[in-house]
Short mmCIF file of N, CA and C in Angstrom, two decimals:
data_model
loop_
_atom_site.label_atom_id
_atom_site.label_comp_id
_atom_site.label_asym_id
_atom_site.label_seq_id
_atom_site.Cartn_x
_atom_site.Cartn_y
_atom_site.Cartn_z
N UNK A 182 0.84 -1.18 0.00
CA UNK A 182 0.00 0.00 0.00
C UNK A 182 0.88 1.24 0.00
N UNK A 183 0.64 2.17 -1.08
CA UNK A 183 1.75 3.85 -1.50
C UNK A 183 0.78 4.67 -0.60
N UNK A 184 1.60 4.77 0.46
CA UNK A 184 0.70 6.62 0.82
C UNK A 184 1.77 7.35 0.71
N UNK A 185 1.60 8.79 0.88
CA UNK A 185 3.00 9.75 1.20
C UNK A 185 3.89 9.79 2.65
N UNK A 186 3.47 9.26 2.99
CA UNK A 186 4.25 8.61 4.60
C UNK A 186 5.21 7.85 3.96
N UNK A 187 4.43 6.27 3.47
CA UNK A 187 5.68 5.72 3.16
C UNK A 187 6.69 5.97 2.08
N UNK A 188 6.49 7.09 0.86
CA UNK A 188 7.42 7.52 0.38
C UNK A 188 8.51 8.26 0.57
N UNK A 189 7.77 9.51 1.82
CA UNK A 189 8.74 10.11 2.79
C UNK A 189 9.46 9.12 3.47
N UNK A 190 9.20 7.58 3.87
CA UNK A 190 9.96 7.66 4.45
C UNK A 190 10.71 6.73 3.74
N UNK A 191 10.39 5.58 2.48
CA UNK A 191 11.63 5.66 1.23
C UNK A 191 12.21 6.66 1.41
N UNK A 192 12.55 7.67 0.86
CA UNK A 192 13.53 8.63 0.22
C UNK A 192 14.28 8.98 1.57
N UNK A 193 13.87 9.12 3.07
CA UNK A 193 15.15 9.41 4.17
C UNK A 193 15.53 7.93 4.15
N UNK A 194 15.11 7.32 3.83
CA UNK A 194 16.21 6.01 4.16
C UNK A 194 17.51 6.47 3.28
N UNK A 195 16.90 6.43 1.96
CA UNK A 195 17.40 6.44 0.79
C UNK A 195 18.38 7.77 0.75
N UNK A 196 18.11 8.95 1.59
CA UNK A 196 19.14 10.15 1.61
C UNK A 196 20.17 9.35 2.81
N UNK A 197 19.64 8.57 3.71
CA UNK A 197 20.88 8.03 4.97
C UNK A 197 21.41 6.51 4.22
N UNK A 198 21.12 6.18 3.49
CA UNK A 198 22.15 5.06 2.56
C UNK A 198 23.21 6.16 1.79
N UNK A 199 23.07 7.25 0.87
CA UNK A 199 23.69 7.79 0.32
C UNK A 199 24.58 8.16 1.17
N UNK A 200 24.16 9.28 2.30
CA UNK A 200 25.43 9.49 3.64
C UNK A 200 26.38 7.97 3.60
N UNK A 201 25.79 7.22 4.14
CA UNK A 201 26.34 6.12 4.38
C UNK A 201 27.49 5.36 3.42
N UNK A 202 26.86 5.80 2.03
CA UNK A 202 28.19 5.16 1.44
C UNK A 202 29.73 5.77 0.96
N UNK A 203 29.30 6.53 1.44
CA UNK A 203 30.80 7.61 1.69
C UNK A 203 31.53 7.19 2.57
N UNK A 204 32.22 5.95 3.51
CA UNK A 204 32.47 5.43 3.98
C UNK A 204 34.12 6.09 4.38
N UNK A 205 34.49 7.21 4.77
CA UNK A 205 35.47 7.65 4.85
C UNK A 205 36.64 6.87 5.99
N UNK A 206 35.66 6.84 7.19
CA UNK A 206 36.16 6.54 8.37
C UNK A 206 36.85 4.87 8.39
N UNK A 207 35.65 4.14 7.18
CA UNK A 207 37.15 2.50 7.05
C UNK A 207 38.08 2.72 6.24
N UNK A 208 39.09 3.63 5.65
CA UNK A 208 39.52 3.74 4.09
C UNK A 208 41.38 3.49 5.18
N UNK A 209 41.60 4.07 6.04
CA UNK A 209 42.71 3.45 6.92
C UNK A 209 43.06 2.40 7.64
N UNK A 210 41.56 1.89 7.83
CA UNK A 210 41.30 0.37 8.72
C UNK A 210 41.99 -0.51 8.27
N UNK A 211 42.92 -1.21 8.55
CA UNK A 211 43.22 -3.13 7.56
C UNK A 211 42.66 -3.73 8.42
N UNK A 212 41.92 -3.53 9.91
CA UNK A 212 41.30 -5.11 9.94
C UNK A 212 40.31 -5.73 8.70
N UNK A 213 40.20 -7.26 9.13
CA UNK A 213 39.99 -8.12 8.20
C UNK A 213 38.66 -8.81 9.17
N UNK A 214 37.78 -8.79 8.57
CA UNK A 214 36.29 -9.47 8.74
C UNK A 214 36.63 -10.92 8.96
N UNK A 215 36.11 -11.90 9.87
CA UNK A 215 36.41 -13.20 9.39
C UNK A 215 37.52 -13.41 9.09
N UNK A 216 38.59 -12.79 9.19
CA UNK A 216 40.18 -12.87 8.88
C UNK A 216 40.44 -13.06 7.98
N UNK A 217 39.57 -12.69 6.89
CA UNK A 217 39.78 -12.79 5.44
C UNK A 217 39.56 -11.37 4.68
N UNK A 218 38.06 -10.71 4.95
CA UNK A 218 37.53 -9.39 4.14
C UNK A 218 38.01 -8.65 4.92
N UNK A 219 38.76 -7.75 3.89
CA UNK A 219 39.03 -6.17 4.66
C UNK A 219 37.55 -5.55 4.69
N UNK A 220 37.63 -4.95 6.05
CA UNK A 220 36.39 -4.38 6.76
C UNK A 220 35.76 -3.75 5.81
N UNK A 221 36.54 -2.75 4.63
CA UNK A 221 36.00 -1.75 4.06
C UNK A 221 35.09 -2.09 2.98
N UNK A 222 35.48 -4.03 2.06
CA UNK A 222 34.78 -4.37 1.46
C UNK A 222 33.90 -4.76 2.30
N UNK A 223 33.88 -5.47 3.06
CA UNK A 223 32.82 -5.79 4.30
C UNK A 223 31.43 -4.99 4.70
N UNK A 224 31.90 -4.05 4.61
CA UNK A 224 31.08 -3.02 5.09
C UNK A 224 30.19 -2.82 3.81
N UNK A 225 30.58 -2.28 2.28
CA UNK A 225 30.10 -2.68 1.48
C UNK A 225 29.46 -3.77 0.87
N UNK A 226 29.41 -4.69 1.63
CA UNK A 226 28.74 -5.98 1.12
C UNK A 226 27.37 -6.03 1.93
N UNK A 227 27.46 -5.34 2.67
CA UNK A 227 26.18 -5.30 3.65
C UNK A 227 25.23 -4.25 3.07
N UNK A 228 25.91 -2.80 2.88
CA UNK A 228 25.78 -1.85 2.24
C UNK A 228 24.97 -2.29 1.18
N UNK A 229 25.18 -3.21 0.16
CA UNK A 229 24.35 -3.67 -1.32
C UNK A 229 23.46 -4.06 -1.03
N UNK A 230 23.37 -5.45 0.62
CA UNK A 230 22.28 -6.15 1.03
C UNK A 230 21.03 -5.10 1.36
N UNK A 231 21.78 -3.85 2.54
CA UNK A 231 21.05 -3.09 3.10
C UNK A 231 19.99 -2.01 1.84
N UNK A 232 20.87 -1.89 0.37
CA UNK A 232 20.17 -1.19 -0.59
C UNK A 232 18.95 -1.92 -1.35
N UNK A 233 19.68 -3.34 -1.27
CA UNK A 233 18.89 -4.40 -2.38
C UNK A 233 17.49 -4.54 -1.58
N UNK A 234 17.38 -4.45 0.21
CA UNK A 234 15.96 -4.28 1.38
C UNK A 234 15.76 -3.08 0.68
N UNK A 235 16.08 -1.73 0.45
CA UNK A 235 15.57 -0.13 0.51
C UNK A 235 14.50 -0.78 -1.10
N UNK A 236 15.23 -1.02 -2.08
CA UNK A 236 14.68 -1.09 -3.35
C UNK A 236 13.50 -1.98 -3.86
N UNK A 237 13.45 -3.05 -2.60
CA UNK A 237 12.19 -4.06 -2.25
C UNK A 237 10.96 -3.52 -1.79
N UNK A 238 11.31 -2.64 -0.29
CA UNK A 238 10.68 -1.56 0.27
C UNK A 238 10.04 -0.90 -0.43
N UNK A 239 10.64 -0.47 -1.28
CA UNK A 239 10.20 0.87 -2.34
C UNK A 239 9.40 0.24 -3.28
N UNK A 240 9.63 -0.69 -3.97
CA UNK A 240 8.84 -1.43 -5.15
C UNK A 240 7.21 -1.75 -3.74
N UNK A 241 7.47 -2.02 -2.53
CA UNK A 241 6.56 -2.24 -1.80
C UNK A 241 5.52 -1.80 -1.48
N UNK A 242 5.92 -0.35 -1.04
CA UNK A 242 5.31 0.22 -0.35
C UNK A 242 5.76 1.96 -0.79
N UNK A 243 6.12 2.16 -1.99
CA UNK A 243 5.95 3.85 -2.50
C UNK A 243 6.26 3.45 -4.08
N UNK A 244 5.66 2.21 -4.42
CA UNK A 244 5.70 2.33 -6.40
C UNK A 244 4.48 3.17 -6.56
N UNK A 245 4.90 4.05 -7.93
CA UNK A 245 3.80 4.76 -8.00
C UNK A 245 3.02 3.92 -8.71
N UNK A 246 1.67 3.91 -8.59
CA UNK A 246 0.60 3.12 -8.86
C UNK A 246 -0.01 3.96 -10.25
N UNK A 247 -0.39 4.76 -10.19
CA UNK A 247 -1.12 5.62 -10.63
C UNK A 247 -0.49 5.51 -12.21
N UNK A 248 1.19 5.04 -12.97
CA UNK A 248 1.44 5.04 -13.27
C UNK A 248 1.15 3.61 -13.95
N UNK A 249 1.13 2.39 -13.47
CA UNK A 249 1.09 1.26 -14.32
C UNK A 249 -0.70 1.68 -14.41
N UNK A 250 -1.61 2.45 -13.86
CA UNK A 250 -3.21 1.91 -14.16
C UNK A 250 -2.96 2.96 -15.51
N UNK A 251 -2.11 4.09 -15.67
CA UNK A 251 -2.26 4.47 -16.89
C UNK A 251 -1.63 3.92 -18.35
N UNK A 252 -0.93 2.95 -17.65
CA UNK A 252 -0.03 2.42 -18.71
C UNK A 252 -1.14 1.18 -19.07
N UNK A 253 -1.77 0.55 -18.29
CA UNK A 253 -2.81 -0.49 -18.73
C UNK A 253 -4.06 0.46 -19.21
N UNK A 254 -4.37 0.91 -19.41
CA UNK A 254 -5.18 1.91 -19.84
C UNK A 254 -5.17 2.21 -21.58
N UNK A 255 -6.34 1.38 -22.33
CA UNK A 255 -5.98 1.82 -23.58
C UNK A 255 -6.09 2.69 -24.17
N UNK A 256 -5.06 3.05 -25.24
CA UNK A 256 -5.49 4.74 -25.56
C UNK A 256 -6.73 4.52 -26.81
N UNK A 257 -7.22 5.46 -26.97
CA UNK A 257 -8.36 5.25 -28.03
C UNK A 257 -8.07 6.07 -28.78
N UNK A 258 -8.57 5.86 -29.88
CA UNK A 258 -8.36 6.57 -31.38
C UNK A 258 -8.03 8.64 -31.53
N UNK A 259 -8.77 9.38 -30.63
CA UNK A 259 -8.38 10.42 -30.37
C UNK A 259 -7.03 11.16 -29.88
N UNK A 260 -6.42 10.12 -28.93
CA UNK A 260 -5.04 9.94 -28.04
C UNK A 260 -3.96 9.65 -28.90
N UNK A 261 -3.90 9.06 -29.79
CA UNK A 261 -2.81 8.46 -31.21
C UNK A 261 -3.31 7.43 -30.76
N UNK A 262 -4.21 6.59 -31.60
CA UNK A 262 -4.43 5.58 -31.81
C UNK A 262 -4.44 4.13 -30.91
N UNK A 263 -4.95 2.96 -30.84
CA UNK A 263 -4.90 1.62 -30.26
C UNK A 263 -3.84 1.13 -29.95
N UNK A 264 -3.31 1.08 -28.74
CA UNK A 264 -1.99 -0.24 -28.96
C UNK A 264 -2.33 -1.52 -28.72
#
C-alpha cells in the first residue's frame, strides 16, 4: 500500500544510505572481517544487502501506482491511436 508517509519515508532512508556510502572513516582500517575481508569491502557488502531491502521496500510500499493503471489503460483513437 503507496501513501505519502511511506514515500517520505523511502527517500530518508534512501538520503541516509547515500550518507552512508561515503564510507570515509574505514579507508585506513586493515582489519579483516572473518580474517579474510578487509572491513571496508565488508562493510560494502552489507551496504548492497542493506540497498537491495531499501529497493524491495520501495517497489513495496511507495511504487507509483497511478502510473502502471495508466499504462494499462488503452489509448483510443483520439489519443494516437490503439496499442
Amino acid at each position: 500500500m503507496t501513501t505519502p508517509f511511506s514515500r517520505r519515508v523511502i527517500w530518508g532512508i534512501f538520503a541516509l544510505l547515500f550518507i552512508l556510502h561515503h564510507d570515509f572513516w574505514w579507508w585506513d582500517d586493515r582489519s579483516l572481517v572473518l580474517g579474510v575481508v578487509p572491513i571496508g569491502l565488508a562493510y560494502h557488502g552489507m551496504f548492497s544487502v542493506a540497498a537491495a531491502m531499501l529497493w524491495a521496500a520501495a517497489t513495496r510500499f511507495a511504487w507509483p501506482g497511478e502510473i502502471e493503471a495508466w499504462a494499462e489503460h488503452p489509448v483510443t483513437g483520439d489519443e494516437g491511436g490503439v496499442r
